[in-house]
Amino acid sequence: MIRYYKQILPHLNMYKDLNKNTGDAIDYSQMKRENIGDLVQETLQILERHGGEDACIYIKYMIPTYESCILRYTVN
């Protein structure tokens, strides 16, 4: 799957931060899963979890603002 990231990720990057600014109002589209920015974020997390060891590196290279959803730590 990683070999297709170069084709997929630029398109996801365009829509990653596309969220509605509702101010103080309540956005009910969150319950219906209609918010494109949230769907892209969820898709990136799925790609990272199931894309293998280097998936996070490829995603971070193509989408610099992406933050990993996987906790990585080292034991001393």
Short mmCIF file of C-alpha atoms in Angstrom, two decimals:
data_model
loop_
_atom_site.label_atom_id
_atom_site.label_comp_id
_atom_site.label_asym_id
_atom_site.label_seq_id
_atom_site.Cartn_x
_atom_site.Cartn_y
_atom_site.Cartn_z
CA MET A 1 0.00 0.00 0.00
CA ILE A 2 2.86 2.39 0.74
CA ARG A 3 3.85 2.49 -2.91
CA TYR A 4 0.55 4.26 -3.65
CA TYR A 5 0.99 6.93 -0.97
CA LYS A 6 2.60 9.35 -3.46
CA GLN A 7 -0.60 9.32 -5.49
CA ILE A 8 -3.06 9.35 -2.58
CA LEU A 9 -1.55 11.68 0.01
CA PRO A 10 -1.37 14.94 -2.01
CA HIS A 11 -5.13 14.76 -2.56
CA LEU A 12 -5.78 14.07 1.10
CA ASN A 13 -3.50 16.97 2.03
CA MET A 14 -5.75 19.39 0.12
CA TYR A 15 -8.75 18.44 2.25
CA LYS A 16 -7.07 17.72 5.59
CA ASP A 17 -7.81 21.10 7.14
CA LEU A 18 -11.14 21.64 5.43
CA ASN A 19 -13.37 21.95 8.47
CA LYS A 20 -16.40 24.15 8.95
CA ASN A 21 -15.94 27.16 11.18
CA THR A 22 -19.19 27.28 13.12
CA GLY A 23 -18.02 29.62 15.83
CA ASP A 24 -20.07 28.91 18.95
CA ALA A 25 -22.70 26.89 17.12
CA ILE A 26 -23.02 23.14 17.33
CA ASP A 27 -21.99 21.16 14.27
CA TYR A 28 -24.32 18.18 13.96
CA SER A 29 -22.51 16.88 10.88
CA GLN A 30 -19.96 15.31 13.22
CA MET A 31 -22.51 12.71 14.26
CA LYS A 32 -23.35 11.97 10.61
CA ARG A 33 -19.65 11.80 9.66
CA GLU A 34 -20.05 14.46 6.96
CA ASN A 35 -17.11 16.67 7.93
CA ILE A 36 -14.47 16.14 5.22
CA GLY A 37 -11.55 17.26 7.39
CA ASP A 38 -12.37 14.71 10.07
CA LEU A 39 -12.84 11.95 7.50
CA VAL A 40 -9.42 12.71 5.98
CA GLN A 41 -7.81 12.65 9.44
CA GLU A 42 -9.44 9.30 10.17
CA THR A 43 -8.26 7.94 6.81
CA LEU A 44 -4.68 9.04 7.50
CA GLN A 45 -4.77 7.29 10.86
CA ILE A 46 -5.98 4.08 9.23
CA LEU A 47 -3.23 4.34 6.61
CA GLU A 48 -0.65 4.81 9.36
CA ARG A 49 -1.89 1.89 11.46
CA HIS A 50 -2.13 -0.59 8.60
CA GLY A 51 0.56 0.72 6.25
CA GLY A 52 3.57 -0.89 7.88
CA GLU A 53 6.62 0.39 9.71
CA ASP A 54 7.44 3.30 7.41
CA ALA A 55 3.88 4.51 6.85
CA CYS A 56 4.22 7.37 9.32
CA ILE A 57 7.42 8.56 7.65
CA TYR A 58 5.78 8.66 4.21
CA ILE A 59 2.68 10.40 5.54
CA LYS A 60 4.74 12.98 7.44
CA TYR A 61 6.85 13.62 4.32
CA MET A 62 3.81 14.28 2.13
CA ILE A 63 1.68 15.99 4.83
CA PRO A 64 4.03 17.92 7.18
CA THR A 65 1.23 18.97 9.56
CA TYR A 66 0.18 15.37 10.26
CA GLU A 67 0.74 14.12 13.81
CA SER A 68 1.13 10.42 14.44
CA CYS A 69 -1.69 8.58 16.18
CA ILE A 70 0.57 5.74 17.34
CA LEU A 71 2.38 6.09 20.64
CA ARG A 72 6.03 5.21 20.21
CA TYR A 73 8.30 4.97 23.21
CA THR A 74 11.60 3.39 24.12
CA VAL A 75 12.44 1.54 27.31
CA ASN A 76 15.81 2.32 28.84
#
